[in-house]
C-alpha atoms as an extended CHARMM CRD file, in Angstrom:
* protein
*
       101  EXT
         1         1  MET       CA            -33.1550000000      -19.8140000000      -30.9470000000  PROA      1               0.0000000000
         2         2  SER       CA            -29.2510000000      -20.7150000000      -31.4450000000  PROA      2               0.0000000000
         3         3  LEU       CA            -28.7610000000      -16.7510000000      -31.4240000000  PROA      3               0.0000000000
         4         4  VAL       CA            -30.0980000000      -16.2580000000      -28.0220000000  PROA      4               0.0000000000
         5         5  LEU       CA            -27.7260000000      -19.3530000000      -26.5390000000  PROA      5               0.0000000000
         6         6  SER       CA            -25.1220000000      -17.7560000000      -28.3120000000  PROA      6               0.0000000000
         7         7  LYS       CA            -25.6280000000      -14.1430000000      -27.0530000000  PROA      7               0.0000000000
         8         8  ASP       CA            -25.8780000000      -15.7070000000      -23.3170000000  PROA      8               0.0000000000
         9         9  LYS       CA            -22.7290000000      -18.0770000000      -24.0370000000  PROA      9               0.0000000000
        10        10  LYS       CA            -20.8620000000      -14.6930000000      -24.5880000000  PROA      10              0.0000000000
        11        11  GLU       CA            -22.4100000000      -12.6240000000      -21.9480000000  PROA      11              0.0000000000
        12        12  GLY       CA            -21.0510000000      -15.6330000000      -19.7040000000  PROA      12              0.0000000000
        13        13  ASN       CA            -17.5360000000      -15.5290000000      -21.0850000000  PROA      13              0.0000000000
        14        14  VAL       CA            -17.6090000000      -11.7090000000      -20.3510000000  PROA      14              0.0000000000
        15        15  MET       CA            -18.3890000000      -12.0290000000      -16.8710000000  PROA      15              0.0000000000
        16        16  THR       CA            -15.8340000000      -15.3260000000      -16.5280000000  PROA      16              0.0000000000
        17        17  LYS       CA            -13.2160000000      -12.8700000000      -17.4720000000  PROA      17              0.0000000000
        18        18  LEU       CA            -14.1080000000       -9.8630000000      -15.4050000000  PROA      18              0.0000000000
        19        19  LEU       CA            -14.0550000000      -11.5840000000      -12.5150000000  PROA      19              0.0000000000
        20        20  GLY       CA            -11.0950000000      -13.3650000000      -12.9540000000  PROA      20              0.0000000000
        21        21  ALA       CA             -9.4640000000      -10.0480000000      -13.5780000000  PROA      21              0.0000000000
        22        22  ILE       CA            -11.2450000000       -8.1860000000      -10.4390000000  PROA      22              0.0000000000
        23        23  ALA       CA             -9.7400000000      -11.4450000000       -8.4130000000  PROA      23              0.0000000000
        24        24  ILE       CA             -6.1010000000      -10.8900000000       -9.7120000000  PROA      24              0.0000000000
        25        25  ALA       CA             -6.4680000000       -7.0930000000       -8.7660000000  PROA      25              0.0000000000
        26        26  ALA       CA             -7.6480000000       -7.7710000000       -5.5490000000  PROA      26              0.0000000000
        27        27  LEU       CA             -4.5040000000      -10.4120000000       -4.8990000000  PROA      27              0.0000000000
        28        28  ALA       CA             -2.3810000000       -7.6770000000       -6.4480000000  PROA      28              0.0000000000
        29        29  LEU       CA             -3.7910000000       -5.2360000000       -3.5970000000  PROA      29              0.0000000000
        30        30  ALA       CA             -3.4480000000       -7.5940000000       -0.9100000000  PROA      30              0.0000000000
        31        31  VAL       CA              0.3870000000       -8.4550000000       -1.7240000000  PROA      31              0.0000000000
        32        32  ALA       CA              1.5660000000       -4.8240000000       -2.4030000000  PROA      32              0.0000000000
        33        33  PRO       CA              1.9910000000       -3.6840000000        1.2960000000  PROA      33              0.0000000000
        34        34  ALA       CA              3.7250000000       -6.5600000000        2.2710000000  PROA      34              0.0000000000
        35        35  GLN       CA              6.0800000000       -6.1950000000       -1.0820000000  PROA      35              0.0000000000
        36        36  ALA       CA              6.5650000000       -2.5740000000        0.0010000000  PROA      36              0.0000000000
        37        37  ALA       CA              7.8920000000       -3.4490000000        3.4990000000  PROA      37              0.0000000000
        38        38  LYS       CA             10.3950000000       -6.0320000000        2.3840000000  PROA      38              0.0000000000
        39        39  HSD       CA             12.0960000000       -3.8670000000       -1.0580000000  PROA      39              0.0000000000
        40        40  ALA       CA             11.2410000000       -0.3590000000       -0.1540000000  PROA      40              0.0000000000
        41        41  THR       CA             12.1720000000        0.1160000000        3.3910000000  PROA      41              0.0000000000
        42        42  GLY       CA             14.8280000000       -2.7290000000        4.4960000000  PROA      42              0.0000000000
        43        43  GLY       CA             11.3920000000       -4.1010000000        6.7340000000  PROA      43              0.0000000000
        44        44  CYS       CA              9.5700000000       -2.2920000000        9.3580000000  PROA      44              0.0000000000
        45        45  SER       CA             12.0670000000       -2.3920000000       12.2350000000  PROA      45              0.0000000000
        46        46  SER       CA             12.7680000000       -0.2660000000       15.3840000000  PROA      46              0.0000000000
        47        47  ALA       CA             15.8200000000        0.6890000000       14.0930000000  PROA      47              0.0000000000
        48        48  ASN       CA             14.3070000000        1.8340000000       10.6460000000  PROA      48              0.0000000000
        49        49  LEU       CA             11.5590000000        3.8730000000       12.5000000000  PROA      49              0.0000000000
        50        50  GLU       CA             14.3180000000        5.4560000000       14.6080000000  PROA      50              0.0000000000
        51        51  LYS       CA             16.3950000000        6.3750000000       11.7860000000  PROA      51              0.0000000000
        52        52  THR       CA             13.0200000000        8.0560000000       10.0510000000  PROA      52              0.0000000000
        53        53  GLU       CA             12.2440000000        9.8380000000       12.9260000000  PROA      53              0.0000000000
        54        54  THR       CA             15.7730000000       11.7220000000       13.5060000000  PROA      54              0.0000000000
        55        55  ALA       CA             15.3930000000       12.3720000000        9.6830000000  PROA      55              0.0000000000
        56        56  ILE       CA             11.7660000000       14.0470000000       10.5820000000  PROA      56              0.0000000000
        57        57  GLU       CA             13.0200000000       16.1880000000       13.8530000000  PROA      57              0.0000000000
        58        58  ALA       CA             15.6800000000       17.5200000000       11.3250000000  PROA      58              0.0000000000
        59        59  MET       CA             12.9780000000       18.6440000000        8.7000000000  PROA      59              0.0000000000
        60        60  ALA       CA             11.8790000000       22.4470000000        8.8360000000  PROA      60              0.0000000000
        61        61  ASP       CA              8.1270000000       22.7090000000        9.6260000000  PROA      61              0.0000000000
        62        62  GLY       CA              5.7090000000       22.6340000000        7.0650000000  PROA      62              0.0000000000
        63        63  ASP       CA              3.5850000000       20.3820000000        4.9180000000  PROA      63              0.0000000000
        64        64  SER       CA              6.0450000000       17.6150000000        4.4200000000  PROA      64              0.0000000000
        65        65  LYS       CA              6.8370000000       17.3100000000        7.7710000000  PROA      65              0.0000000000
        66        66  PHE       CA              3.3540000000       17.2380000000        8.7440000000  PROA      66              0.0000000000
        67        67  VAL       CA              3.0580000000       14.4510000000        6.3400000000  PROA      67              0.0000000000
        68        68  ALA       CA              5.7850000000       12.4090000000        7.6720000000  PROA      68              0.0000000000
        69        69  GLN       CA              4.7930000000       12.6190000000       11.1320000000  PROA      69              0.0000000000
        70        70  LYS       CA              1.4550000000       11.6760000000       10.0720000000  PROA      70              0.0000000000
        71        71  GLU       CA              2.7310000000        8.3720000000        8.2100000000  PROA      71              0.0000000000
        72        72  ILE       CA              5.6130000000        7.5550000000       11.0230000000  PROA      72              0.0000000000
        73        73  ALA       CA              2.8310000000        7.4490000000       13.5630000000  PROA      73              0.0000000000
        74        74  ALA       CA              0.8350000000        5.2620000000       11.5690000000  PROA      74              0.0000000000
        75        75  ALA       CA              3.8300000000        2.9660000000       11.0090000000  PROA      75              0.0000000000
        76        76  GLN       CA              4.7220000000        3.1330000000       14.7280000000  PROA      76              0.0000000000
        77        77  ASP       CA              0.5780000000        1.7950000000       15.3420000000  PROA      77              0.0000000000
        78        78  SER       CA              0.9030000000       -0.8550000000       12.4360000000  PROA      78              0.0000000000
        79        79  LEU       CA              4.1090000000       -2.2980000000       14.0750000000  PROA      79              0.0000000000
        80        80  LEU       CA              2.3210000000       -2.8240000000       17.4530000000  PROA      80              0.0000000000
        81        81  ASN       CA             -0.5650000000       -4.2170000000       15.9140000000  PROA      81              0.0000000000
        82        82  GLY       CA              1.7600000000       -6.7540000000       14.0090000000  PROA      82              0.0000000000
        83        83  LYS       CA              0.4810000000       -5.4070000000       10.2960000000  PROA      83              0.0000000000
        84        84  MET       CA              4.2000000000       -5.2110000000        8.9110000000  PROA      84              0.0000000000
        85        85  GLY       CA              3.3890000000       -5.1750000000        5.5640000000  PROA      85              0.0000000000
        86        86  VAL       CA              1.1010000000       -2.0410000000        6.3080000000  PROA      86              0.0000000000
        87        87  CYS       CA              4.2870000000       -0.7350000000        9.0450000000  PROA      87              0.0000000000
        88        88  GLY       CA              6.5770000000       -1.1580000000        5.7200000000  PROA      88              0.0000000000
        89        89  ALA       CA              4.3810000000        1.0260000000        3.6740000000  PROA      89              0.0000000000
        90        90  HSD       CA              3.5050000000        3.8680000000        6.0460000000  PROA      90              0.0000000000
        91        91  LEU       CA              7.3430000000        3.5790000000        7.0140000000  PROA      91              0.0000000000
        92        92  ASN       CA              8.4520000000        4.2580000000        2.9290000000  PROA      92              0.0000000000
        93        93  LYS       CA              5.9390000000        7.2760000000        2.9830000000  PROA      93              0.0000000000
        94        94  ALA       CA              7.5240000000        8.5860000000        5.9270000000  PROA      94              0.0000000000
        95        95  MET       CA             10.9040000000        8.6360000000        4.6280000000  PROA      95              0.0000000000
        96        96  GLN       CA              9.5080000000        9.6190000000        0.6970000000  PROA      96              0.0000000000
        97        97  ALA       CA              8.3070000000       12.5170000000        2.3610000000  PROA      97              0.0000000000
        98        98  THR       CA             11.6120000000       13.5310000000        4.5860000000  PROA      98              0.0000000000
        99        99  MET       CA             12.6830000000       13.7080000000        1.0920000000  PROA      99              0.0000000000
       100       100  ALA       CA             10.4200000000       16.1230000000       -0.3750000000  PROA      100             0.0000000000
       101       101  LYS       CA             11.1830000000       19.9560000000       -1.1640000000  PROA      101             0.0000000000
């Protein structure tokens, strides 16, 4: 009987630890876009969008330019919907695409 109780207690501890790890991962994923907007791009602003759009226009046609245009469109949509963290993440990806060769 004590073996059965010990096994149930171990399974409960594993489940508790697993749920805790999932909660921490979910929190990290929720905070990451906001942090990207603050640190990587200096924030999602009209000025940053304009600078990035200018850089995209100067790019040669190709896959990188297509990706950058797609990301800048998503950033503008997020900005209009008030999703600053998401906007910053898309703006960061657009900036990185302008630097890709």
